[in-house]
PDB file of C-alpha atoms and ligand atoms in Angstrom:
ATOM      1  CA  MET U   1    -226.048 203.971  50.183  1.00  0.00           C
ATOM      2  CA  LEU U   2    -226.425 201.367  47.654  1.00  0.00           C
ATOM      3  CA  THR U   3    -227.819 202.670  44.009  1.00  0.00           C
ATOM      4  CA  THR U   4    -229.443 200.732  41.671  1.00  0.00           C
ATOM      5  CA  ARG U   5    -228.550 202.094  38.148  1.00  0.00           C
ATOM      6  CA  TYR U   6    -225.017 200.889  38.359  1.00  0.00           C
ATOM      7  CA  LEU U   7    -224.008 198.058  35.477  1.00  0.00           C
ATOM      8  CA  ILE U   8    -223.804 194.526  36.918  1.00  0.00           C
ATOM      9  CA  SER U   9    -220.427 193.869  36.793  1.00  0.00           C
ATOM     10  CA  SER U  10    -218.792 190.748  37.405  1.00  0.00           C
ATOM     11  CA  ASN U  11    -216.161 190.032  40.759  1.00  0.00           C
ATOM     12  CA  ASP U  12    -213.249 189.595  38.343  1.00  0.00           C
ATOM     13  CA  GLU U  13    -213.478 192.977  36.207  1.00  0.00           C
ATOM     14  CA  PRO U  14    -210.649 195.441  36.881  1.00  0.00           C
ATOM     15  CA  ILE U  15    -210.708 198.504  38.357  1.00  0.00           C
ATOM     16  CA  GLY U  16    -209.486 201.900  36.452  1.00  0.00           C
ATOM     17  CA  VAL U  17    -207.545 204.485  38.067  1.00  0.00           C
ATOM     18  CA  PHE U  18    -206.516 207.627  36.724  1.00  0.00           C
ATOM     19  CA  ASP U  19    -204.425 210.738  36.978  1.00  0.00           C
ATOM     20  CA  SER U  20    -203.258 213.310  34.519  1.00  0.00           C
ATOM     21  CA  GLY U  21    -199.830 211.767  34.936  1.00  0.00           C
ATOM     22  CA  VAL U  22    -197.729 209.468  37.118  1.00  0.00           C
ATOM     23  CA  GLY U  23    -199.044 211.013  40.492  1.00  0.00           C
ATOM     24  CA  GLY U  24    -201.927 208.793  41.017  1.00  0.00           C
ATOM     25  CA  LEU U  25    -199.219 205.835  40.989  1.00  0.00           C
ATOM     26  CA  SER U  26    -199.513 207.127  44.958  1.00  0.00           C
ATOM     27  CA  VAL U  27    -202.888 206.068  45.279  1.00  0.00           C
ATOM     28  CA  LEU U  28    -202.376 202.772  43.037  1.00  0.00           C
ATOM     29  CA  ARG U  29    -199.926 201.404  45.424  1.00  0.00           C
ATOM     30  CA  GLU U  30    -202.274 202.205  48.565  1.00  0.00           C
ATOM     31  CA  ILE U  31    -204.689 199.656  46.504  1.00  0.00           C
ATOM     32  CA  ARG U  32    -202.370 197.222  45.350  1.00  0.00           C
ATOM     33  CA  SER U  33    -201.296 196.866  49.234  1.00  0.00           C
ATOM     34  CA  GLN U  34    -204.697 196.860  50.550  1.00  0.00           C
ATOM     35  CA  LEU U  35    -206.546 195.057  47.692  1.00  0.00           C
ATOM     36  CA  PRO U  36    -204.176 192.413  46.396  1.00  0.00           C
ATOM     37  CA  THR U  37    -206.192 190.000  44.451  1.00  0.00           C
ATOM     38  CA  GLU U  38    -207.920 192.963  42.386  1.00  0.00           C
ATOM     39  CA  ASN U  39    -206.844 193.551  38.963  1.00  0.00           C
ATOM     40  CA  LEU U  40    -205.907 196.967  38.402  1.00  0.00           C
ATOM     41  CA  ILE U  41    -205.877 199.629  34.979  1.00  0.00           C
ATOM     42  CA  TYR U  42    -203.664 202.566  35.620  1.00  0.00           C
ATOM     43  CA  VAL U  43    -203.898 205.612  32.828  1.00  0.00           C
ATOM     44  CA  ALA U  44    -201.595 208.508  33.212  1.00  0.00           C
ATOM     45  CA  ASP U  45    -202.933 211.106  30.708  1.00  0.00           C
ATOM     46  CA  SER U  46    -199.294 212.600  30.379  1.00  0.00           C
ATOM     47  CA  GLY U  47    -200.193 213.734  26.647  1.00  0.00           C
ATOM     48  CA  TYR U  48    -202.339 216.304  28.301  1.00  0.00           C
ATOM     49  CA  ALA U  49    -200.557 217.159  31.530  1.00  0.00           C
ATOM     50  CA  PRO U  50    -200.156 219.306  34.060  1.00  0.00           C
ATOM     51  CA  TYR U  51    -203.914 220.119  34.725  1.00  0.00           C
ATOM     52  CA  GLY U  52    -203.277 221.816  37.296  1.00  0.00           C
ATOM     53  CA  ASN U  53    -203.525 225.593  35.434  1.00  0.00           C
ATOM     54  CA  ARG U  54    -206.043 224.390  32.173  1.00  0.00           C
ATOM     55  CA  SER U  55    -209.381 225.503  31.832  1.00  0.00           C
ATOM     56  CA  THR U  56    -212.109 223.620  33.759  1.00  0.00           C
ATOM     57  CA  SER U  57    -213.758 222.614  30.471  1.00  0.00           C
ATOM     58  CA  PHE U  58    -210.410 221.069  28.872  1.00  0.00           C
ATOM     59  CA  ILE U  59    -210.115 219.191  32.637  1.00  0.00           C
ATOM     60  CA  GLU U  60    -213.809 217.715  32.372  1.00  0.00           C
ATOM     61  CA  GLU U  61    -213.222 217.077  28.219  1.00  0.00           C
ATOM     62  CA  ARG U  62    -210.458 214.968  30.026  1.00  0.00           C
ATOM     63  CA  ALA U  63    -211.482 213.030  32.436  1.00  0.00           C
ATOM     64  CA  THR U  64    -214.559 212.054  30.663  1.00  0.00           C
ATOM     65  CA  ALA U  65    -212.353 210.844  27.581  1.00  0.00           C
ATOM     66  CA  ILE U  66    -210.355 208.793  29.896  1.00  0.00           C
ATOM     67  CA  ALA U  67    -213.497 207.383  31.672  1.00  0.00           C
ATOM     68  CA  HIS U  68    -215.382 205.963  28.087  1.00  0.00           C
ATOM     69  CA  PHE U  69    -211.873 204.567  27.412  1.00  0.00           C
ATOM     70  CA  LEU U  70    -211.871 202.732  30.750  1.00  0.00           C
ATOM     71  CA  LEU U  71    -215.185 201.676  30.268  1.00  0.00           C
ATOM     72  CA  GLU U  72    -214.549 200.010  26.917  1.00  0.00           C
ATOM     73  CA  LEU U  73    -212.148 197.773  28.814  1.00  0.00           C
ATOM     74  CA  ARG U  74    -214.913 196.852  31.347  1.00  0.00           C
ATOM     75  CA  VAL U  75    -214.083 197.972  34.656  1.00  0.00           C
ATOM     76  CA  LYS U  76    -215.932 197.574  37.386  1.00  0.00           C
ATOM     77  CA  ALA U  77    -214.992 200.949  39.323  1.00  0.00           C
ATOM     78  CA  MET U  78    -213.140 204.039  38.516  1.00  0.00           C
ATOM     79  CA  VAL U  79    -210.909 205.662  40.982  1.00  0.00           C
ATOM     80  CA  VAL U  80    -210.290 209.250  40.306  1.00  0.00           C
ATOM     81  CA  ALA U  81    -206.358 209.439  41.545  1.00  0.00           C
ATOM     82  CA  CYS U  82    -206.105 213.296  40.952  1.00  0.00           C
ATOM     83  CA  ASN U  83    -207.638 216.094  43.315  1.00  0.00           C
ATOM     84  CA  THR U  84    -207.751 218.568  40.129  1.00  0.00           C
ATOM     85  CA  VAL U  85    -210.247 216.379  38.273  1.00  0.00           C
ATOM     86  CA  THR U  86    -212.180 215.545  41.553  1.00  0.00           C
ATOM     87  CA  VAL U  87    -212.852 219.561  42.347  1.00  0.00           C
ATOM     88  CA  VAL U  88    -213.478 220.366  38.611  1.00  0.00           C
ATOM     89  CA  ALA U  89    -215.384 217.284  37.006  1.00  0.00           C
ATOM     90  CA  VAL U  90    -216.129 214.529  39.461  1.00  0.00           C
ATOM     91  CA  LYS U  91    -219.787 215.564  39.888  1.00  0.00           C
ATOM     92  CA  ASN U  92    -220.166 215.551  36.371  1.00  0.00           C
ATOM     93  CA  LEU U  93    -218.421 211.986  35.428  1.00  0.00           C
ATOM     94  CA  ARG U  94    -220.743 210.682  38.540  1.00  0.00           C
ATOM     95  CA  SER U  95    -223.844 211.927  37.320  1.00  0.00           C
ATOM     96  CA  TRP U  96    -223.617 209.523  33.967  1.00  0.00           C
ATOM     97  CA  SER U  97    -221.138 206.703  34.943  1.00  0.00           C
ATOM     98  CA  PRO U  98    -222.508 203.405  35.314  1.00  0.00           C
ATOM     99  CA  VAL U  99    -220.025 202.476  37.405  1.00  0.00           C
ATOM    100  CA  PRO U 100    -219.017 203.407  41.031  1.00  0.00           C
ATOM    101  CA  ILE U 101    -216.772 206.290  41.280  1.00  0.00           C
ATOM    102  CA  ILE U 102    -214.259 206.894  44.182  1.00  0.00           C
ATOM    103  CA  ALA U 103    -212.356 210.083  44.281  1.00  0.00           C
ATOM    104  CA  ILE U 104    -209.549 211.744  46.245  1.00  0.00           C
ATOM    105  CA  GLU U 105    -210.003 215.106  47.823  1.00  0.00           C
ATOM    106  CA  PRO U 106    -207.538 217.030  49.683  1.00  0.00           C
ATOM    107  CA  ALA U 107    -207.800 215.779  53.322  1.00  0.00           C
ATOM    108  CA  ILE U 108    -208.467 219.269  55.001  1.00  0.00           C
ATOM    109  CA  LYS U 109    -211.219 217.385  57.568  1.00  0.00           C
ATOM    110  CA  PRO U 110    -208.508 214.955  59.106  1.00  0.00           C
ATOM    111  CA  ALA U 111    -206.077 217.853  59.421  1.00  0.00           C
ATOM    112  CA  ALA U 112    -208.611 220.099  61.325  1.00  0.00           C
ATOM    113  CA  ASN U 113    -208.982 217.324  63.493  1.00  0.00           C
ATOM    114  CA  ILE U 114    -205.286 216.658  64.373  1.00  0.00           C
ATOM    115  CA  THR U 115    -203.841 220.685  64.245  1.00  0.00           C
ATOM    116  CA  LYS U 116    -202.718 221.550  67.685  1.00  0.00           C
ATOM    117  CA  SER U 117    -201.556 225.358  66.407  1.00  0.00           C
ATOM    118  CA  GLY U 118    -204.854 225.379  64.715  1.00  0.00           C
ATOM    119  CA  ILE U 119    -203.298 225.786  61.424  1.00  0.00           C
ATOM    120  CA  ILE U 120    -202.999 223.665  58.564  1.00  0.00           C
ATOM    121  CA  GLY U 121    -201.064 224.294  55.288  1.00  0.00           C
ATOM    122  CA  VAL U 122    -202.641 222.563  51.925  1.00  0.00           C
ATOM    123  CA  LEU U 123    -200.193 222.119  49.456  1.00  0.00           C
ATOM    124  CA  ALA U 124    -202.144 221.752  46.096  1.00  0.00           C
ATOM    125  CA  THR U 125    -202.104 222.864  42.306  1.00  0.00           C
ATOM    126  CA  THR U 126    -203.256 226.072  41.019  1.00  0.00           C
ATOM    127  CA  GLN U 127    -206.588 224.846  39.881  1.00  0.00           C
ATOM    128  CA  THR U 128    -207.406 222.563  43.271  1.00  0.00           C
ATOM    129  CA  ILE U 129    -206.799 225.807  45.475  1.00  0.00           C
ATOM    130  CA  ALA U 130    -209.144 228.048  43.515  1.00  0.00           C
ATOM    131  CA  SER U 131    -211.831 225.491  43.145  1.00  0.00           C
ATOM    132  CA  SER U 132    -215.135 225.808  44.919  1.00  0.00           C
ATOM    133  CA  SER U 133    -215.024 222.414  46.403  1.00  0.00           C
ATOM    134  CA  VAL U 134    -212.055 223.750  48.284  1.00  0.00           C
ATOM    135  CA  SER U 135    -213.749 226.410  49.502  1.00  0.00           C
ATOM    136  CA  ARG U 136    -216.725 224.515  50.432  1.00  0.00           C
ATOM    137  CA  LEU U 137    -214.224 221.843  52.483  1.00  0.00           C
ATOM    138  CA  CYS U 138    -212.554 225.259  54.193  1.00  0.00           C
ATOM    139  CA  GLN U 139    -215.928 226.084  55.202  1.00  0.00           C
ATOM    140  CA  MET U 140    -217.186 222.923  56.419  1.00  0.00           C
ATOM    141  CA  TYR U 141    -214.079 221.622  58.486  1.00  0.00           C
ATOM    142  CA  GLY U 142    -211.974 224.786  58.839  1.00  0.00           C
ATOM    143  CA  SER U 143    -214.126 227.170  60.595  1.00  0.00           C
ATOM    144  CA  ASN U 144    -212.375 227.233  63.929  1.00  0.00           C
ATOM    145  CA  ILE U 145    -208.849 226.884  62.514  1.00  0.00           C
ATOM    146  CA  GLU U 146    -206.725 228.592  59.644  1.00  0.00           C
ATOM    147  CA  VAL U 147    -206.668 226.875  56.403  1.00  0.00           C
ATOM    148  CA  LEU U 148    -203.469 228.238  54.476  1.00  0.00           C
ATOM    149  CA  LEU U 149    -203.663 227.406  50.800  1.00  0.00           C
ATOM    150  CA  GLN U 150    -200.593 227.302  48.885  1.00  0.00           C
ATOM    151  CA  PRO U 151    -200.383 226.347  45.174  1.00  0.00           C
ATOM    152  CA  CYS U 152    -197.128 224.849  44.206  1.00  0.00           C
ATOM    153  CA  PRO U 153    -196.555 225.125  40.126  1.00  0.00           C
ATOM    154  CA  GLY U 154    -193.919 223.302  38.907  1.00  0.00           C
ATOM    155  CA  LEU U 155    -193.974 220.394  41.524  1.00  0.00           C
ATOM    156  CA  VAL U 156    -196.036 217.829  39.036  1.00  0.00           C
ATOM    157  CA  GLU U 157    -193.469 219.016  36.517  1.00  0.00           C
ATOM    158  CA  GLN U 158    -190.766 217.591  38.742  1.00  0.00           C
ATOM    159  CA  VAL U 159    -192.340 214.270  39.430  1.00  0.00           C
ATOM    160  CA  GLU U 160    -193.197 213.746  36.201  1.00  0.00           C
ATOM    161  CA  ARG U 161    -189.308 214.022  35.257  1.00  0.00           C
ATOM    162  CA  ALA U 162    -188.667 211.748  38.456  1.00  0.00           C
ATOM    163  CA  GLU U 163    -186.716 214.412  39.466  1.00  0.00           C
ATOM    164  CA  LEU U 164    -187.910 213.559  43.384  1.00  0.00           C
ATOM    165  CA  THR U 165    -184.271 214.604  45.213  1.00  0.00           C
ATOM    166  CA  THR U 166    -182.582 217.257  43.014  1.00  0.00           C
ATOM    167  CA  VAL U 167    -181.475 220.637  44.107  1.00  0.00           C
ATOM    168  CA  SER U 168    -184.323 222.225  41.987  1.00  0.00           C
ATOM    169  CA  THR U 169    -186.791 220.300  43.444  1.00  0.00           C
ATOM    170  CA  ARG U 170    -185.573 220.756  46.852  1.00  0.00           C
ATOM    171  CA  LEU U 171    -185.825 224.679  46.177  1.00  0.00           C
ATOM    172  CA  MET U 172    -189.397 224.681  45.246  1.00  0.00           C
ATOM    173  CA  VAL U 173    -190.213 222.851  48.162  1.00  0.00           C
ATOM    174  CA  THR U 174    -188.818 224.937  50.419  1.00  0.00           C
ATOM    175  CA  ASN U 175    -190.170 228.066  48.855  1.00  0.00           C
ATOM    176  CA  TYR U 176    -194.106 226.494  49.031  1.00  0.00           C
ATOM    177  CA  VAL U 177    -193.453 224.736  52.500  1.00  0.00           C
ATOM    178  CA  SER U 178    -191.370 227.404  54.406  1.00  0.00           C
ATOM    179  CA  PRO U 179    -194.654 230.269  54.280  1.00  0.00           C
ATOM    180  CA  LEU U 180    -196.826 227.892  56.079  1.00  0.00           C
ATOM    181  CA  LEU U 181    -193.919 226.834  58.871  1.00  0.00           C
ATOM    182  CA  GLU U 182    -193.540 230.932  59.406  1.00  0.00           C
ATOM    183  CA  LYS U 183    -197.566 231.497  59.986  1.00  0.00           C
ATOM    184  CA  GLY U 184    -197.230 228.581  62.222  1.00  0.00           C
ATOM    185  CA  ALA U 185    -198.673 225.325  60.179  1.00  0.00           C
ATOM    186  CA  ASP U 186    -198.177 221.822  62.279  1.00  0.00           C
ATOM    187  CA  THR U 187    -200.180 219.802  59.999  1.00  0.00           C
ATOM    188  CA  ILE U 188    -199.707 219.862  56.249  1.00  0.00           C
ATOM    189  CA  VAL U 189    -202.215 218.061  53.652  1.00  0.00           C
ATOM    190  CA  LEU U 190    -200.742 217.200  50.505  1.00  0.00           C
ATOM    191  CA  GLY U 191    -203.410 217.956  47.985  1.00  0.00           C
ATOM    192  CA  CYS U 192    -202.162 216.702  44.910  1.00  0.00           C
ATOM    193  CA  THR U 193    -201.314 212.830  44.491  1.00  0.00           C
ATOM    194  CA  HIS U 194    -197.959 213.387  42.520  1.00  0.00           C
ATOM    195  CA  TYR U 195    -196.797 215.026  46.029  1.00  0.00           C
ATOM    196  CA  PRO U 196    -196.301 212.220  48.188  1.00  0.00           C
ATOM    197  CA  PHE U 197    -193.465 210.928  45.757  1.00  0.00           C
ATOM    198  CA  LEU U 198    -191.719 214.035  46.926  1.00  0.00           C
ATOM    199  CA  GLY U 199    -192.787 213.156  50.670  1.00  0.00           C
ATOM    200  CA  GLN U 200    -188.990 212.617  52.160  1.00  0.00           C
ATOM    201  CA  ILE U 201    -188.062 215.979  51.041  1.00  0.00           C
ATOM    202  CA  ILE U 202    -191.300 217.905  52.185  1.00  0.00           C
ATOM    203  CA  GLN U 203    -191.092 216.077  55.288  1.00  0.00           C
ATOM    204  CA  GLU U 204    -187.053 217.128  55.729  1.00  0.00           C
ATOM    205  CA  VAL U 205    -187.823 220.658  55.020  1.00  0.00           C
ATOM    206  CA  ALA U 206    -190.992 221.053  57.262  1.00  0.00           C
ATOM    207  CA  GLY U 207    -189.188 219.074  60.200  1.00  0.00           C
ATOM    208  CA  ALA U 208    -190.165 216.284  61.920  1.00  0.00           C
ATOM    209  CA  ASP U 209    -192.622 217.767  64.334  1.00  0.00           C
ATOM    210  CA  ILE U 210    -195.097 218.599  61.140  1.00  0.00           C
ATOM    211  CA  THR U 211    -197.714 216.104  60.353  1.00  0.00           C
ATOM    212  CA  ILE U 212    -197.850 215.202  56.676  1.00  0.00           C
ATOM    213  CA  ILE U 213    -201.353 214.185  55.869  1.00  0.00           C
ATOM    214  CA  ASP U 214    -201.631 211.918  51.999  1.00  0.00           C
ATOM    215  CA  PRO U 215    -205.328 210.632  51.885  1.00  0.00           C
ATOM    216  CA  ALA U 216    -204.226 207.828  49.673  1.00  0.00           C
ATOM    217  CA  ALA U 217    -204.811 204.885  52.087  1.00  0.00           C
ATOM    218  CA  SER U 218    -208.280 206.415  53.018  1.00  0.00           C
ATOM    219  CA  VAL U 219    -209.093 206.532  48.975  1.00  0.00           C
ATOM    220  CA  ALA U 220    -208.003 202.635  48.865  1.00  0.00           C
ATOM    221  CA  ARG U 221    -210.094 201.548  51.907  1.00  0.00           C
ATOM    222  CA  GLU U 222    -213.345 203.713  50.327  1.00  0.00           C
ATOM    223  CA  LEU U 223    -213.042 201.743  47.569  1.00  0.00           C
ATOM    224  CA  ALA U 224    -212.861 198.300  49.122  1.00  0.00           C
ATOM    225  CA  ARG U 225    -216.144 199.626  51.126  1.00  0.00           C
ATOM    226  CA  GLN U 226    -217.663 200.201  47.832  1.00  0.00           C
ATOM    227  CA  LEU U 227    -216.500 196.953  46.006  1.00  0.00           C
ATOM    228  CA  ASN U 228    -217.783 195.105  49.083  1.00  0.00           C
ATOM    229  CA  ASN U 229    -221.463 197.304  49.156  1.00  0.00           C
ATOM    230  CA  HIS U 230    -221.887 196.954  45.637  1.00  0.00           C
ATOM    231  CA  LYS U 231    -220.526 192.856  46.193  1.00  0.00           C
ATOM    232  CA  ILE U 232    -218.171 193.077  43.200  1.00  0.00           C
ATOM    233  CA  SER U 233    -214.724 192.457  45.510  1.00  0.00           C
ATOM    234  CA  SER U 234    -212.347 190.179  43.523  1.00  0.00           C
ATOM    235  CA  ILE U 235    -213.023 186.308  44.486  1.00  0.00           C
ATOM    236  CA  SER U 236    -209.980 185.092  43.403  1.00  0.00           C
ATOM    237  CA  ALA U 237    -207.127 183.785  45.474  1.00  0.00           C
ATOM    238  CA  ALA U 238    -204.250 184.396  42.803  1.00  0.00           C
ATOM    239  CA  SER U 239    -202.579 187.876  42.765  1.00  0.00           C
ATOM    240  CA  GLY U 240    -203.978 191.000  40.858  1.00  0.00           C
ATOM    241  CA  THR U 241    -202.396 191.914  37.880  1.00  0.00           C
ATOM    242  CA  GLU U 242    -201.746 195.947  36.747  1.00  0.00           C
ATOM    243  CA  ARG U 243    -201.998 197.161  33.384  1.00  0.00           C
ATOM    244  CA  PHE U 244    -200.398 200.920  32.435  1.00  0.00           C
ATOM    245  CA  PHE U 245    -201.922 203.028  30.002  1.00  0.00           C
ATOM    246  CA  THR U 246    -200.432 206.290  28.344  1.00  0.00           C
ATOM    247  CA  THR U 247    -201.541 209.144  26.095  1.00  0.00           C
ATOM    248  CA  GLY U 248    -198.231 210.643  26.344  1.00  0.00           C
ATOM    249  CA  SER U 249    -194.657 209.383  25.322  1.00  0.00           C
ATOM    250  CA  VAL U 250    -194.442 205.511  25.937  1.00  0.00           C
ATOM    251  CA  VAL U 251    -191.060 205.456  26.540  1.00  0.00           C
ATOM    252  CA  HIS U 252    -190.660 207.910  28.811  1.00  0.00           C
ATOM    253  CA  VAL U 253    -193.585 207.435  30.832  1.00  0.00           C
ATOM    254  CA  GLN U 254    -192.490 203.493  30.926  1.00  0.00           C
ATOM    255  CA  TRP U 255    -189.643 204.736  32.557  1.00  0.00           C
ATOM    256  CA  VAL U 256    -190.793 207.087  34.981  1.00  0.00           C
ATOM    257  CA  THR U 257    -193.610 204.916  35.736  1.00  0.00           C
ATOM    258  CA  SER U 258    -190.972 201.997  36.364  1.00  0.00           C
ATOM    259  CA  THR U 259    -188.949 203.908  38.504  1.00  0.00           C
ATOM    260  CA  LEU U 260    -192.211 205.115  40.919  1.00  0.00           C
ATOM    261  CA  TRP U 261    -193.310 201.709  40.822  1.00  0.00           C
ATOM    262  CA  GLY U 262    -190.297 200.100  42.064  1.00  0.00           C
ATOM    263  CA  ARG U 263    -190.118 197.338  39.074  1.00  0.00           C
ATOM    264  CA  GLN U 264    -190.076 197.584  35.203  1.00  0.00           C
ATOM    265  CA  VAL U 265    -193.250 197.763  33.553  1.00  0.00           C
ATOM    266  CA  THR U 266    -194.847 197.745  30.300  1.00  0.00           C
ATOM    267  CA  VAL U 267    -196.916 200.936  28.847  1.00  0.00           C
ATOM    268  CA  ASP U 268    -199.408 201.027  26.476  1.00  0.00           C
ATOM    269  CA  ILE U 269    -200.435 204.032  24.359  1.00  0.00           C
ATOM    270  CA  VAL U 270    -204.141 204.712  24.808  1.00  0.00           C
ATOM    271  CA  PRO U 271    -205.364 204.134  21.092  1.00  0.00           C
TER     272      PRO U 271
HETATM  273  N1  DGL R   1    -201.887 214.428  40.804  1.00  0.00           N
HETATM  274  C1  DGL R   1    -202.709 215.792  40.070  1.00  0.00           C
HETATM  275  C2  DGL R   1    -203.643 216.145  41.221  1.00  0.00           C
HETATM  276  O1  DGL R   1    -203.749 215.593  42.411  1.00  0.00           O
HETATM  277  C3  DGL R   1    -202.138 216.873  39.657  1.00  0.00           C
HETATM  278  C4  DGL R   1    -203.149 217.295  38.328  1.00  0.00           C
HETATM  279  C5  DGL R   1    -202.098 218.324  37.574  1.00  0.00           C
HETATM  280  O2  DGL R   1    -201.953 218.017  36.316  1.00  0.00           O
HETATM  281  O3  DGL R   1    -201.834 219.496  37.899  1.00  0.00           O
HETATM  282  O4  DGL R   1    -204.240 217.299  41.165  1.00  0.00           O
END
């Protein structure tokens, strides 16, 4: 629904996207593919990652700081490309943000709709699994099925090091996915934006018959819908640009971002 409280933004202003680290690039790539003419700014809060076992006040403070940074860069909308931030802090961000906020959350609803065994697994950070938002999603959409919640400490760090196919990553994935399969899950939700970068290993460990759900494409569709509703979609015919920022080590984040993004990029420090 349209609200009138937002700033009047211009169509050529950028969209801000952020995560605790490089995981949100899995959302950024969907946005880039669905909205090719939008200018995008990505912030990896790598100096403070991972968020997954931090306190809620810490996560709220970080989300607020990054949102202020993006607003200084005059973004017309913000995308929370981090499930952990969504479940902990999005309500607060939305209460004061002068621009629309679109946020990813674990795709329990779509998984509940497609499971045939009636058992779904959710892979996410410890903080996300423990959140009241996930309990609420389970109550709303999981009442007729069994939802297996699997915290996955360590997986975010593997992606932050671009260890996508190493033996230790495969071992961790096996340890987290096998219990879900043993209990009969036929659908697995990637409830953390880092995990799509491990999608190949997760599918191999789970087997071809298991459906893996990544909600990134639906987040990009929701962003497009909201830009359209607020009449702030890009009207440019030129290809959009991407700018990358981090609070962590520029050298490392530039390397890992270039690896995951598939081409050499420049990363700047958040001042
Ligand atoms: N990509 C973040 C998420 O979706 C990871 C959070 C973390 O840093 O632990 O939850």
